[in-house]
Coordinates of C-alpha atoms in Angstrom, one line a residue:
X1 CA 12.0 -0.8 23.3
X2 CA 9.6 -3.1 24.7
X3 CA 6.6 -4.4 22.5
X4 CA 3.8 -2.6 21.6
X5 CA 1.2 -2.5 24.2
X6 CA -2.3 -4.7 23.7
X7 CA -5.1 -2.0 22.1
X8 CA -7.4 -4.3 23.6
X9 CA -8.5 -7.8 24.7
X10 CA -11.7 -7.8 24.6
X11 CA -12.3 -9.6 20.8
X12 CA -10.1 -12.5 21.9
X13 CA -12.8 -14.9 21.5
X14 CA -13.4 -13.4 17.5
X15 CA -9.6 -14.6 17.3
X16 CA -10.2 -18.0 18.4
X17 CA -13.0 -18.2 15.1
X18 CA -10.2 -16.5 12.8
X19 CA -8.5 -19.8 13.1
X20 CA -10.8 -21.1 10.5
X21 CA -10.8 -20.3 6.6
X22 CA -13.1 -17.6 5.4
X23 CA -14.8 -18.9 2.4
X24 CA -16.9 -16.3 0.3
X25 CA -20.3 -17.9 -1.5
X26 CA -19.2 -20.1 -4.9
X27 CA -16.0 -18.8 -4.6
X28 CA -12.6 -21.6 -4.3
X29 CA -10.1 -18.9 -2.9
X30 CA -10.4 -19.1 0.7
X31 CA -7.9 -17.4 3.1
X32 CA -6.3 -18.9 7.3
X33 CA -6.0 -15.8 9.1
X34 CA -2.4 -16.0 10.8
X35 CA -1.7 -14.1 14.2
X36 CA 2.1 -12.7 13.8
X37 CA 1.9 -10.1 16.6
X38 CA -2.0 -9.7 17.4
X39 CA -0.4 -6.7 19.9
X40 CA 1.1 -4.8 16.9
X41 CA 0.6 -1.1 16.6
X42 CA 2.2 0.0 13.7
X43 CA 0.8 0.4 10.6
X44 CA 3.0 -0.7 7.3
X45 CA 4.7 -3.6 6.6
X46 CA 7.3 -5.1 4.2
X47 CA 7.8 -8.5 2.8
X48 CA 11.7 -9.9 2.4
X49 CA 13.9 -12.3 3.4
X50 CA 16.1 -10.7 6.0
X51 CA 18.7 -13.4 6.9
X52 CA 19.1 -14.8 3.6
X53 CA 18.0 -18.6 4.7
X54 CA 15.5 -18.7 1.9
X55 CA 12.4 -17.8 3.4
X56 CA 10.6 -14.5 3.5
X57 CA 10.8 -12.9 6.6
X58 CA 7.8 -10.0 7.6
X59 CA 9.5 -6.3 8.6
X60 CA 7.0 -4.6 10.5
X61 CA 7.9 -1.4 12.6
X62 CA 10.6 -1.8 15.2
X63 CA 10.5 -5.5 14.7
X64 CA 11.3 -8.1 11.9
X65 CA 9.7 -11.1 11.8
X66 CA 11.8 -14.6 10.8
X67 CA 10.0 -17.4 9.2
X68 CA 8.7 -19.4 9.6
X69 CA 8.0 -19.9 12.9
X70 CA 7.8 -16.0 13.3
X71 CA 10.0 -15.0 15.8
X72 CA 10.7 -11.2 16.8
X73 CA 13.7 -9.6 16.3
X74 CA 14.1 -6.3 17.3
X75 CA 15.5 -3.4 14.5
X76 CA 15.3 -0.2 16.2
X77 CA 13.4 2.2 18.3
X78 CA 10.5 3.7 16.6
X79 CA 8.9 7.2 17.6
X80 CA 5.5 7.9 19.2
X81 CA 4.3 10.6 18.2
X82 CA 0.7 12.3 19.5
X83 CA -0.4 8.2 20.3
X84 CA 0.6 6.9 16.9
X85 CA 4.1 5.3 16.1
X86 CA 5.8 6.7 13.0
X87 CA 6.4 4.8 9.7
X88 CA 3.7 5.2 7.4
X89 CA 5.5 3.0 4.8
X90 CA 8.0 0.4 5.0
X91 CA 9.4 0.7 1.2
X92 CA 11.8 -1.9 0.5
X93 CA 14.9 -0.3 -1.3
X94 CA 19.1 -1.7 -1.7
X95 CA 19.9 2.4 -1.1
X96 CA 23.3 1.6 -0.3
X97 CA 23.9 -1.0 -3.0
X98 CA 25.1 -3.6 -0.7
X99 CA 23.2 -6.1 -1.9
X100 CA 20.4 -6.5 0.8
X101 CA 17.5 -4.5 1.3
X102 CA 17.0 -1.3 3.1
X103 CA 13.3 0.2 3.8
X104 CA 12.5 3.8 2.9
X105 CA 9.4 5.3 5.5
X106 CA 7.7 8.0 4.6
X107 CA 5.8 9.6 7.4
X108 CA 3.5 11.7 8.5
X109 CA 3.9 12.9 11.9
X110 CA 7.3 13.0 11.8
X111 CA 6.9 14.6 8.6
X112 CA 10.2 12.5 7.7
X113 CA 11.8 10.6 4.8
X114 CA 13.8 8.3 6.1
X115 CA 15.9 4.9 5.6
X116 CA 16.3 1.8 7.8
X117 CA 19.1 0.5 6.8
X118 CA 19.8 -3.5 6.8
X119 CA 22.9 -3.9 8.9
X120 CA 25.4 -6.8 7.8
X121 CA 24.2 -8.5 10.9
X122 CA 20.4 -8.1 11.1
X123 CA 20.4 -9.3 14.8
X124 CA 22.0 -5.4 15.8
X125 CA 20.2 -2.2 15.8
X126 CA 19.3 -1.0 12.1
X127 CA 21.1 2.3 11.3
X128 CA 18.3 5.1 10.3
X129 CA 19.4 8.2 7.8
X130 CA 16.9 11.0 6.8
X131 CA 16.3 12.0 3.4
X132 CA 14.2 14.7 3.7
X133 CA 12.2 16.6 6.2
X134 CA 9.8 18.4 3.5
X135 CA 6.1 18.2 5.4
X136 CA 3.2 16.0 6.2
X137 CA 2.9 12.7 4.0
X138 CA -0.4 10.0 4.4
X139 CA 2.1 7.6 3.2
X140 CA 4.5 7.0 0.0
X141 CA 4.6 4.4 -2.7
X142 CA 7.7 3.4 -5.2
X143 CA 7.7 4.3 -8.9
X144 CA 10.1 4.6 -11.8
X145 CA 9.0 7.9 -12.6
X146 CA 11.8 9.1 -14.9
X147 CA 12.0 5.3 -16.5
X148 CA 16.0 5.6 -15.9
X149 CA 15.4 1.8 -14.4
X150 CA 15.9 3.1 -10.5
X151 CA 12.3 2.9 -8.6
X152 CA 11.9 7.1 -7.1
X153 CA 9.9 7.7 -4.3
X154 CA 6.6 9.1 -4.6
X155 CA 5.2 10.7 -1.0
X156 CA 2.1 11.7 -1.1
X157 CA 2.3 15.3 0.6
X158 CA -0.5 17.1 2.1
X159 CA 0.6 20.6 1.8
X160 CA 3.9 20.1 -0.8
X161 CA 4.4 18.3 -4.0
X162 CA 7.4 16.7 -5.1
X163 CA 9.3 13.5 -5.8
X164 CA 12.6 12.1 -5.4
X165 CA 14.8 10.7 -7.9
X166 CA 17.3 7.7 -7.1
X167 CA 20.8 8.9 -8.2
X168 CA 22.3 5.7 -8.6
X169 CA 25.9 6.7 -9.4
X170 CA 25.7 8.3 -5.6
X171 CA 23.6 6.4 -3.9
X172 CA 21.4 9.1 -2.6
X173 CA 18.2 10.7 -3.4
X174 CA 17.3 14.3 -5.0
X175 CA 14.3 16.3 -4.6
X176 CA 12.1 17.3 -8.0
X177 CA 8.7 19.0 -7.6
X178 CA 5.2 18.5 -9.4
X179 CA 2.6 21.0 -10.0
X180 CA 1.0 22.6 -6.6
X181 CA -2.3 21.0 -7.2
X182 CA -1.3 17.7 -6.6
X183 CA -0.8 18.0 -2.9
X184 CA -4.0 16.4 -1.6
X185 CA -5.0 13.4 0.5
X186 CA -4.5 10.7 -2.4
X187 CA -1.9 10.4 -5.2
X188 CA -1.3 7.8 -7.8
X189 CA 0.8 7.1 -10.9
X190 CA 0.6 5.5 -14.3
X191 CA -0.2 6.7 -18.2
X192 CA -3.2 8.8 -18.0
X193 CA -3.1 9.9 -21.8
X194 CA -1.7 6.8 -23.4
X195 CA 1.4 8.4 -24.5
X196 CA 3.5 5.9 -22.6
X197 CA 4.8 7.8 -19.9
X198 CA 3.4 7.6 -16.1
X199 CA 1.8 10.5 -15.1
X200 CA 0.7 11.7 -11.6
X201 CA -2.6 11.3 -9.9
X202 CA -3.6 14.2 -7.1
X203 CA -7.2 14.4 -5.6
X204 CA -8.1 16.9 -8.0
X205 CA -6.5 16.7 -11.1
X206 CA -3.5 14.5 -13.3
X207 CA 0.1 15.8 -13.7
X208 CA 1.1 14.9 -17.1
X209 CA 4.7 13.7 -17.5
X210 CA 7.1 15.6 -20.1
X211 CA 9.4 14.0 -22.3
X212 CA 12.1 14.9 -19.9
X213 CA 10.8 14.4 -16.1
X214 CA 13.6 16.4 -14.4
X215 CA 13.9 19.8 -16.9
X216 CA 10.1 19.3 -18.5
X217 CA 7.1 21.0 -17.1
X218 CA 4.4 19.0 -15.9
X219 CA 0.9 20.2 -17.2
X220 CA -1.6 20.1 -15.0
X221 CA -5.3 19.2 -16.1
X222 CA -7.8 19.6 -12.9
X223 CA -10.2 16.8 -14.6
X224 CA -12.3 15.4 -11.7
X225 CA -12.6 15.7 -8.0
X226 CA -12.1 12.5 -5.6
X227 CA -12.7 14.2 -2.6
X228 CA -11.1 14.9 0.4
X229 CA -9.6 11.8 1.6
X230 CA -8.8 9.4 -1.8
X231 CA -7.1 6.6 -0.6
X232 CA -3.3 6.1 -1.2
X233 CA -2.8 4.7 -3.7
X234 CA -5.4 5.8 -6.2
X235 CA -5.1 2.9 -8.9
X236 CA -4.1 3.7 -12.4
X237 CA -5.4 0.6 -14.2
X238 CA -7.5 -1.0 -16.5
X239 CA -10.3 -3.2 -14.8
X240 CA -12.6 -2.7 -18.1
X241 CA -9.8 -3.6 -20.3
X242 CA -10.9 -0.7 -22.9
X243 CA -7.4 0.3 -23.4
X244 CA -7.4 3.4 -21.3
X245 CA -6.5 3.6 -18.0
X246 CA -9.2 4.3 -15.4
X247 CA -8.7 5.2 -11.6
X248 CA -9.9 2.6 -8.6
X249 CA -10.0 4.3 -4.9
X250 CA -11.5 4.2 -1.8
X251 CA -12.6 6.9 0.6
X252 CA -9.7 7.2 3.2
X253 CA -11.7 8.5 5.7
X254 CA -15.3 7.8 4.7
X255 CA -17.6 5.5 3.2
X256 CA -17.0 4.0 -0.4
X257 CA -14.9 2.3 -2.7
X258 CA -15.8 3.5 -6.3
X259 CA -13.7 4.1 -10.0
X260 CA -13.6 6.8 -12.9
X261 CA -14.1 5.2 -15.6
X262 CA -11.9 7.7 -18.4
X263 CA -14.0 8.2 -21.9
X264 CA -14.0 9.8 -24.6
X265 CA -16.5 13.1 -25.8
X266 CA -14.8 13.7 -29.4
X267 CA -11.3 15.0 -28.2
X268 CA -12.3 15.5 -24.7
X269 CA -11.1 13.2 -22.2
X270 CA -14.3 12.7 -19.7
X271 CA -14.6 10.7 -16.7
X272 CA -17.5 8.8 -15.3
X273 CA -17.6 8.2 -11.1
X274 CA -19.5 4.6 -10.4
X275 CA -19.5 3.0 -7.5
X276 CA -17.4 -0.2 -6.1
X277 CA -19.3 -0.5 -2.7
X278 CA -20.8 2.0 -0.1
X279 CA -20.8 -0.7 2.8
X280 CA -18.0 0.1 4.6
X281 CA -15.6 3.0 5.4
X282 CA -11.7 3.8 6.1
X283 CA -10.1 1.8 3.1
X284 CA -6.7 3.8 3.4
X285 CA -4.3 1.2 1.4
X286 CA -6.0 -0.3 -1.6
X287 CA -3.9 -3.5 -3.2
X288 CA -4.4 -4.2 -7.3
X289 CA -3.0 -8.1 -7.4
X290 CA -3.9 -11.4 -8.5
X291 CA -5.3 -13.4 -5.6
X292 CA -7.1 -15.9 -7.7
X293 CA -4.8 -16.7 -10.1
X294 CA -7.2 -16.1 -13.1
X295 CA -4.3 -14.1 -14.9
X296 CA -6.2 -11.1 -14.0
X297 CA -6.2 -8.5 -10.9
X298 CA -8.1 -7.8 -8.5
X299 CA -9.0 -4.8 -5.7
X300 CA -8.3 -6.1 -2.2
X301 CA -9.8 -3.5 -0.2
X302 CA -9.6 -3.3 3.8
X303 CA -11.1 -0.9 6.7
X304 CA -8.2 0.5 8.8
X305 CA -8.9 0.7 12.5
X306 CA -9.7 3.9 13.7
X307 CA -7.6 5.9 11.4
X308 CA -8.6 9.3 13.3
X309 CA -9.1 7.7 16.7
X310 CA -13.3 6.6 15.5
X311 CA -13.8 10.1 14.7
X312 CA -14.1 9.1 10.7
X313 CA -17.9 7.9 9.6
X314 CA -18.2 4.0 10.2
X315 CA -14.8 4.2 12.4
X316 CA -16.6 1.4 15.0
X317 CA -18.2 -0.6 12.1
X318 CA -16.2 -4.4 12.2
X319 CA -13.3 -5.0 10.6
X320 CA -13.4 -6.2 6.8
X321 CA -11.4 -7.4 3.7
X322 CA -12.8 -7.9 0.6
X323 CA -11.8 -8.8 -3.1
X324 CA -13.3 -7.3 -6.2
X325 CA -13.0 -8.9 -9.4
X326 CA -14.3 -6.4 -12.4
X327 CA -16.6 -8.2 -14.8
X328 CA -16.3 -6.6 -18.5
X329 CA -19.0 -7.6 -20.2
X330 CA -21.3 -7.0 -17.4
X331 CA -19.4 -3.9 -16.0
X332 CA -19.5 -4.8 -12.6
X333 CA -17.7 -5.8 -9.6
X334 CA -17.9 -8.7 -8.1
X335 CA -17.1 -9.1 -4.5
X336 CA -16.0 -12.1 -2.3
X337 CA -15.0 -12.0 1.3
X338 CA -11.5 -12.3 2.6
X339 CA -12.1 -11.8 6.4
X340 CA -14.8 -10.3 7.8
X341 CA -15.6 -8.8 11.3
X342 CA -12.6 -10.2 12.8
X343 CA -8.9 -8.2 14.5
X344 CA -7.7 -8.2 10.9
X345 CA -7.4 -5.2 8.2
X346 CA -5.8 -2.8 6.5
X347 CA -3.4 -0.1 7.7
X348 CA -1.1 2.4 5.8
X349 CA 1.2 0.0 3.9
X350 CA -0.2 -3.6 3.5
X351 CA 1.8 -6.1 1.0
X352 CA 0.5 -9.0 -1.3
X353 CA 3.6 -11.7 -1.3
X354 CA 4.0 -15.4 -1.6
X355 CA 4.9 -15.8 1.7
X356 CA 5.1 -19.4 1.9
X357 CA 6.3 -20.1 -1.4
X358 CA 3.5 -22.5 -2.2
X359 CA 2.9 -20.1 -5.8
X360 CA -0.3 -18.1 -4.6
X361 CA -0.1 -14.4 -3.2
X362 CA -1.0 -14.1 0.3
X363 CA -1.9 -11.0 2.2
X364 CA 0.7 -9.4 5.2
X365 CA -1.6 -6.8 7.5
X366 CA -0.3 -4.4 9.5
X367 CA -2.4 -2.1 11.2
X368 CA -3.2 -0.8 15.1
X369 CA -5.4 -3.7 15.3
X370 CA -2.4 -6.1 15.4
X371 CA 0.0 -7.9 12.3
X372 CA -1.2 -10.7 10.4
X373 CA -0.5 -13.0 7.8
X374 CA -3.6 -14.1 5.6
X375 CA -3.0 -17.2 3.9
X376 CA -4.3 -18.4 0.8
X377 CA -5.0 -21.5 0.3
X378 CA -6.2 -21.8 -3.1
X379 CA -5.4 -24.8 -5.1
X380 CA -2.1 -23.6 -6.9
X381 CA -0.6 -24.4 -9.8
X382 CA 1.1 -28.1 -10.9
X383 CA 4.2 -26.5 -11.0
X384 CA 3.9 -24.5 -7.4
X385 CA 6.4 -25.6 -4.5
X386 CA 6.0 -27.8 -1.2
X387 CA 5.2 -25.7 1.6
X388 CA 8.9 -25.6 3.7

């Protein structure tokens, strides 16, 4: 399978200024915009260190990456499907318990769950198994949902819903499903009511967790409406530190970052919509991590390019990244650019990882715009290692 064929050339001289370190107004984290594969298609990534030499390696569609000088190795074929190569996530699991890692994709076209299995010998073709074929999925995200220890797989159906458990005495993965009214476009998981166990997010409504995940029922409460095309994740944390968890999204397919705040009306559990920012559209892959290294996280937030072929509101609007740091005792987001009008955003599956082991997260971003590494180059910690 040959490379991935140039989208387009014509923003070639934008690169050229990418070279230099965005730096938002008063604020010391700056990011270097790194081209990996500026011809990349495909739209998730994954973060690990494939050959075992001590450096993390990008995995990144039918190609891995090796550090740190970046050379392409290639891991299998991938399927085009309708224009769009499949592999909506690039999940990084040990499935087969042989102590390196394997990547579970959840897809959409193909309507597949499927492994890539790390070979002893990364440099030959990567074996692929299906899980399931059960429907549509915008993408998938990994969660301990039954707290057994074993991250489960958490798809985010359009038409179905359902999860599926790790068995880890077989190795294998096993079907449960969630209330109808979670398929949506959007899902998300984490302790809605407080009660300690992590309950599941649709469009329209939370799924609260039983005592026992796999025998239990799970109640469904149709609390708010997020719209049509919440973003994947939808963010189950705490940016107001109030001791409930909130939700943070962004429109998929529109215009709009914004967050629920969850109160309280007596014994009524209410929640209150305020916006994030209105500026820009197609945030499909919203990140909750640390970039700053204040202790506390942040949204990174990016437009995907041309999610439905710039037939979404804003779809020919520039590419941007931002970072939102919540304020409590002002309420109130605070934004600072990462990259802005550049080849660089978000697709399906981004990942925040120390790439070059220097003790600051950086950003990997995949998307049909091309695959890049976003360094950051804030002043790290005393104790933070030599760049290799």
């Amino acid at each position: 399978m040959s490379r991935p064929t140039p989208l387009s050339r014509s923003l070639s001289a934008i690169l050229a200024a990418l070279a230099l370190p965005v730096r938002g107004a008063g604020d010391e984290t700056r990011f270097a915009v790194h081209e990996i594969n500026p011809d990349s298609a495909f739209s998730a990534c994954a973060v690990d260190d494939v050959n075992r030499d001590g450096r993390l390696d990008i995995v990144c569609g039918a190609w891995w990456y090796e550090a740190p000088r970046w050379t392409a190795h290639f891991i299998q074929p991938v399927q085009q499907i309708r224009g769009r190569y499949d592999g909506y996530s690039h999940l990084p699991y040990d499935v087969d318990g042989d102590g390196d890692t394997d990547f579970v994709n959840v897809n959409y076209r193909s309507q597949s769950i499927h492994v890539t299995e790390h070979p002893a010998d990364p440099g030959r073709p990567w074996p692929k198994h299906t899980i399931a074929l059960p429907g549509a999925m915008e993408s998938g995200r990994l969660h301990d949902i039954d707290a057994d220890g074993h991250l489960d797989i958490l798809p985010n159906g359009v038409k179905f819903a359902a999860w599926w458990r790790f068995d880890p005495k077989f190795r294998r993965f096993e079907r449960h499903d969630l209330p109808a009214e979670v398929a949506s476009h959007g899902v998300g998981f984490g302790d809605i009511d407080g009660d300690g166990r992590g309950d599941v997010v649709g469009a329209k409504g939370w799924a609260r967790a039983p005592e026992d995940r796999l025998a239990g029922a799970w109640d469904w409460f149709p609390e708010f409406d997020l719209g049509k095309s919440a973003s994947v994740p939808i963010l189950v944390v705490d940016p107001d530190e109030d001791g409930d968890n909130d939700l943070v999204l962004a429109n998929g397919h529109d215009y709009g970052l914004f967050w629920m705040e969850q109160t309280r009306e007596g014994e009524k559990r209410r929640w209150k919509r305020q916006s994030i920012d209105d500026s820009w559209s197609q945030c499909h892959a919203p990140l909750w991590c640390d970039l700053d290294g204040d202790g506390r996280p942040e949204l990174v937030a990016g437009k995907r390019y041309l999610a439905h072929d710039g037939r979404d509101p804003g779809a020919h609007d520039p590419l941007v990244i931002y970072r939102y740091q919540f304020d409590p005792a002002r309420k109130a987001w605070d934004k600072h650019p990462i990259a802005e009008n550049g080849k660089v955003g978000f697709g399906l599956d981004p990942k925040a990882a120390d790439l070059d082991a220097d003790g600051d997260l950086d950003l990997v971003c995949p998307g049909r715009s091309g695959l890049f590494w976003l360094e950051n180059l804030r002043l790290g910690p005393a104790a933070a290692k030599p760049k290799s």
